[in-house]
Amino acid sequence: MLEIVLILIASYLLGSFPTALVVGKFGYGVDIREQGSGNLGGTNSFRVLGWKAGMAVSVVDVLKGTLAALLPWLFGVADLHPLWAGLPAVLGHCYPIFAGFRGGKAVATAGGVVLAIDPLLFLIAVVVFFLTLYLWKYVSLASMVAGVVAHLYAILLLDKWMSLGTFALCLFVMYRHRENVERITKGSERRITWM
């Protein structure tokens, strides 16, 4: 039991690593919380710092979730499902203790958790994300659609724990994007531009 608690704490701390803040401050001399949307995520990093920084932030944020989900395997704790080990990392990414509990919107780190458990599902979600992004040019919409597709995949092809877990992740991603949904309905959500 103690090992499980320690893994959950470690997972949250992993997720709390503020990648965008570190890259912004040490790489560009910018506090990204004061720029753009103010979120500590890949999308804001792309917009404020450029594609190289955005890519670096996104990759590290994904890997935070992957590593967190693999903690039970790394420490030989068979009683803890990787999905549940990864969920605290998602919370940590959104509410990081190292950045005043102001973080990102859960997408990359949640994707990293999925990557650790089912790489095919991760790949499908990425394809759906970019297809939706190409068609409608809303990052927020692409994130939510990818989450819904991941949940449907889990219902149809995976076990009940993955179905419950992807449902929780999907709901959380939608909750974190509730303001974006409101802006989309009003027509004021910012679209991306393809170069």
GROMACS .gro file of C-alpha atoms in nm:
model
  195
    1MET     CA    1   0.000   0.000   0.000
    2LEU     CA    2   0.282   0.240   0.088
    3GLU     CA    3   0.448   0.170  -0.247
    4ILE     CA    4   0.127   0.261  -0.429
    5VAL     CA    5   0.096   0.588  -0.236
    6LEU     CA    6   0.457   0.675  -0.310
    7ILE     CA    7   0.409   0.604  -0.681
    8LEU     CA    8   0.099   0.824  -0.693
    9ILE     CA    9   0.290   1.107  -0.524
   10ALA     CA   10   0.586   1.061  -0.759
   11SER     CA   11   0.347   1.065  -1.055
   12TYR     CA   12   0.196   1.395  -0.944
   13LEU     CA   13   0.542   1.546  -0.896
   14LEU     CA   14   0.649   1.428  -1.242
   15GLY     CA   15   0.343   1.587  -1.394
   16SER     CA   16   0.409   1.906  -1.199
   17PHE     CA   17   0.738   1.968  -1.378
   18PRO     CA   18   0.652   2.296  -1.560
   19THR     CA   19   0.814   2.226  -1.894
   20ALA     CA   20   0.685   2.538  -2.070
   21LEU     CA   21   0.789   2.761  -1.781
   22VAL     CA   22   1.141   2.616  -1.773
   23VAL     CA   23   1.185   2.633  -2.152
   24GLY     CA   24   1.046   2.986  -2.163
   25LYS     CA   25   1.253   3.126  -1.878
   26PHE     CA   26   1.584   2.954  -1.944
   27GLY     CA   27   1.565   2.936  -2.321
   28TYR     CA   28   1.397   3.265  -2.406
   29GLY     CA   29   1.390   3.479  -2.093
   30VAL     CA   30   1.009   3.476  -2.103
   31ASP     CA   31   0.757   3.382  -1.834
   32ILE     CA   32   0.504   3.214  -2.057
   33ARG     CA   33   0.237   3.250  -1.789
   34GLU     CA   34   0.235   3.620  -1.873
   35GLN     CA   35   0.210   3.571  -2.249
   36GLY     CA   36  -0.061   3.445  -2.484
   37SER     CA   37  -0.321   3.237  -2.305
   38GLY     CA   38  -0.102   3.207  -1.996
   39ASN     CA   39  -0.120   2.827  -2.004
   40LEU     CA   40   0.185   2.612  -1.941
   41GLY     CA   41   0.129   2.384  -2.237
   42GLY     CA   42   0.246   2.308  -2.586
   43THR     CA   43  -0.009   2.524  -2.769
   44ASN     CA   44   0.083   2.843  -2.586
   45SER     CA   45   0.452   2.756  -2.625
   46PHE     CA   46   0.409   2.723  -3.002
   47ARG     CA   47   0.232   3.058  -3.020
   48VAL     CA   48   0.460   3.254  -2.788
   49LEU     CA   49   0.801   3.088  -2.826
   50GLY     CA   50   0.789   2.931  -3.172
   51TRP     CA   51   0.774   2.583  -3.317
   52LYS     CA   52   1.104   2.452  -3.174
   53ALA     CA   53   1.008   2.541  -2.818
   54GLY     CA   54   0.651   2.424  -2.873
   55MET     CA   55   0.771   2.088  -2.999
   56ALA     CA   56   1.015   2.046  -2.710
   57VAL     CA   57   0.748   2.132  -2.454
   58SER     CA   58   0.494   1.897  -2.613
   59VAL     CA   59   0.736   1.604  -2.629
   60VAL     CA   60   0.847   1.642  -2.267
   61ASP     CA   61   0.487   1.683  -2.149
   62VAL     CA   62   0.393   1.361  -2.328
   63LEU     CA   63   0.689   1.179  -2.175
   64LYS     CA   64   0.588   1.295  -1.826
   65GLY     CA   65   0.266   1.099  -1.862
   66THR     CA   66   0.442   0.800  -2.015
   67LEU     CA   67   0.699   0.776  -1.738
   68ALA     CA   68   0.434   0.820  -1.469
   69ALA     CA   69   0.224   0.537  -1.616
   70LEU     CA   70   0.530   0.311  -1.625
   71LEU     CA   71   0.617   0.365  -1.258
   72PRO     CA   72   0.433   0.050  -1.137
   73TRP     CA   73   0.629  -0.158  -1.388
   74LEU     CA   74   0.960   0.011  -1.304
   75PHE     CA   75   0.914  -0.056  -0.932
   76GLY     CA   76   0.745  -0.395  -0.961
   77VAL     CA   77   0.409  -0.290  -0.818
   78ALA     CA   78   0.164  -0.517  -0.998
   79ASP     CA   79  -0.139  -0.407  -0.794
   80LEU     CA   80  -0.149  -0.059  -0.952
   81HIS     CA   81  -0.283  -0.028  -1.308
   82PRO     CA   82  -0.060   0.199  -1.523
   83LEU     CA   83  -0.359   0.416  -1.608
   84TRP     CA   84  -0.425   0.501  -1.245
   85ALA     CA   85  -0.055   0.559  -1.191
   86GLY     CA   86  -0.061   0.812  -1.474
   87LEU     CA   87  -0.366   1.009  -1.368
   88PRO     CA   88  -0.187   1.205  -1.091
   89ALA     CA   89   0.067   1.319  -1.353
   90VAL     CA   90  -0.219   1.464  -1.558
   91LEU     CA   91  -0.344   1.649  -1.250
   92GLY     CA   92   0.009   1.764  -1.179
   93HIS     CA   93   0.045   1.901  -1.530
   94CYS     CA   94  -0.277   2.100  -1.488
   95TYR     CA   95  -0.217   2.204  -1.128
   96PRO     CA   96   0.163   2.195  -1.080
   97ILE     CA   97   0.293   2.245  -0.730
   98PHE     CA   98   0.613   2.391  -0.880
   99ALA     CA   99   0.431   2.667  -1.071
  100GLY     CA  100   0.166   2.801  -0.838
  101PHE     CA  101  -0.087   2.537  -0.950
  102ARG     CA  102  -0.125   2.712  -1.288
  103GLY     CA  103  -0.049   2.461  -1.561
  104GLY     CA  104  -0.161   2.327  -1.896
  105LYS     CA  105  -0.478   2.164  -2.021
  106ALA     CA  106  -0.402   1.794  -1.978
  107VAL     CA  107  -0.384   1.689  -2.342
  108ALA     CA  108  -0.015   1.604  -2.394
  109THR     CA  109   0.036   1.439  -2.057
  110ALA     CA  110  -0.288   1.241  -2.089
  111GLY     CA  111  -0.165   1.131  -2.430
  112GLY     CA  112   0.159   1.019  -2.271
  113VAL     CA  113  -0.029   0.800  -2.028
  114VAL     CA  114  -0.214   0.640  -2.318
  115LEU     CA  115   0.114   0.594  -2.506
  116ALA     CA  116   0.256   0.387  -2.222
  117ILE     CA  117  -0.043   0.155  -2.219
  118ASP     CA  118  -0.156   0.130  -2.581
  119PRO     CA  119   0.073   0.286  -2.847
  120LEU     CA  120  -0.180   0.212  -3.122
  121LEU     CA  121  -0.449   0.408  -2.941
  122PHE     CA  122  -0.201   0.693  -2.896
  123LEU     CA  123  -0.125   0.690  -3.270
  124ILE     CA  124  -0.494   0.688  -3.360
  125ALA     CA  125  -0.558   0.982  -3.124
  126VAL     CA  126  -0.269   1.178  -3.277
  127VAL     CA  127  -0.401   1.117  -3.630
  128VAL     CA  128  -0.753   1.222  -3.526
  129PHE     CA  129  -0.611   1.530  -3.353
  130PHE     CA  130  -0.422   1.651  -3.660
  131LEU     CA  131  -0.703   1.566  -3.899
  132THR     CA  132  -0.951   1.765  -3.690
  133LEU     CA  133  -0.698   2.045  -3.654
  134TYR     CA  134  -0.646   2.055  -4.032
  135LEU     CA  135  -1.019   2.065  -4.103
  136TRP     CA  136  -1.133   2.318  -3.840
  137LYS     CA  137  -0.808   2.482  -3.719
  138TYR     CA  138  -0.906   2.477  -3.350
  139VAL     CA  139  -0.651   2.313  -3.121
  140SER     CA  140  -0.908   2.288  -2.844
  141LEU     CA  141  -1.164   2.114  -3.065
  142ALA     CA  142  -0.899   1.875  -3.199
  143SER     CA  143  -0.799   1.787  -2.842
  144MET     CA  144  -1.155   1.711  -2.737
  145VAL     CA  145  -1.238   1.509  -3.049
  146ALA     CA  146  -0.921   1.302  -3.004
  147GLY     CA  147  -1.026   1.237  -2.644
  148VAL     CA  148  -1.372   1.119  -2.746
  149VAL     CA  149  -1.230   0.889  -3.014
  150ALA     CA  150  -0.981   0.745  -2.762
  151HIS     CA  151  -1.266   0.671  -2.524
  152LEU     CA  152  -1.477   0.503  -2.794
  153TYR     CA  153  -1.175   0.292  -2.894
  154ALA     CA  154  -1.131   0.184  -2.532
  155ILE     CA  155  -1.498   0.090  -2.500
  156LEU     CA  156  -1.490  -0.120  -2.815
  157LEU     CA  157  -1.147  -0.282  -2.795
  158LEU     CA  158  -0.998  -0.252  -2.446
  159ASP     CA  159  -1.086  -0.357  -2.092
  160LYS     CA  160  -1.321  -0.189  -1.847
  161TRP     CA  161  -1.038  -0.012  -1.663
  162MET     CA  162  -0.918   0.156  -1.981
  163SER     CA  163  -1.277   0.245  -2.065
  164LEU     CA  164  -1.324   0.408  -1.725
  165GLY     CA  165  -0.984   0.573  -1.739
  166THR     CA  166  -1.026   0.719  -2.085
  167PHE     CA  167  -1.372   0.840  -1.983
  168ALA     CA  168  -1.218   1.021  -1.685
  169LEU     CA  169  -0.941   1.167  -1.902
  170CYS     CA  170  -1.190   1.272  -2.170
  171LEU     CA  171  -1.414   1.448  -1.917
  172PHE     CA  172  -1.116   1.622  -1.761
  173VAL     CA  173  -0.984   1.743  -2.097
  174MET     CA  174  -1.330   1.881  -2.178
  175TYR     CA  175  -1.351   2.049  -1.838
  176ARG     CA  176  -1.013   2.213  -1.894
  177HIS     CA  177  -1.136   2.339  -2.233
  178ARG     CA  178  -1.474   2.467  -2.115
  179GLU     CA  179  -1.380   2.830  -2.187
  180ASN     CA  180  -1.260   2.730  -2.534
  181VAL     CA  181  -1.596   2.566  -2.602
  182GLU     CA  182  -1.770   2.889  -2.507
  183ARG     CA  183  -1.543   3.087  -2.740
  184ILE     CA  184  -1.601   2.841  -3.025
  185THR     CA  185  -1.979   2.882  -2.990
  186LYS     CA  186  -1.935   3.261  -2.996
  187GLY     CA  187  -1.695   3.248  -3.290
  188SER     CA  188  -1.413   3.411  -3.095
  189GLU     CA  189  -1.184   3.110  -3.048
  190ARG     CA  190  -0.843   3.161  -3.205
  191ARG     CA  191  -0.768   2.945  -3.508
  192ILE     CA  192  -0.424   2.825  -3.605
  193THR     CA  193  -0.271   2.930  -3.935
  194TRP     CA  194  -0.090   2.679  -4.155
  195MET     CA  195   0.236   2.802  -4.301
   0.00000   0.00000   0.00000
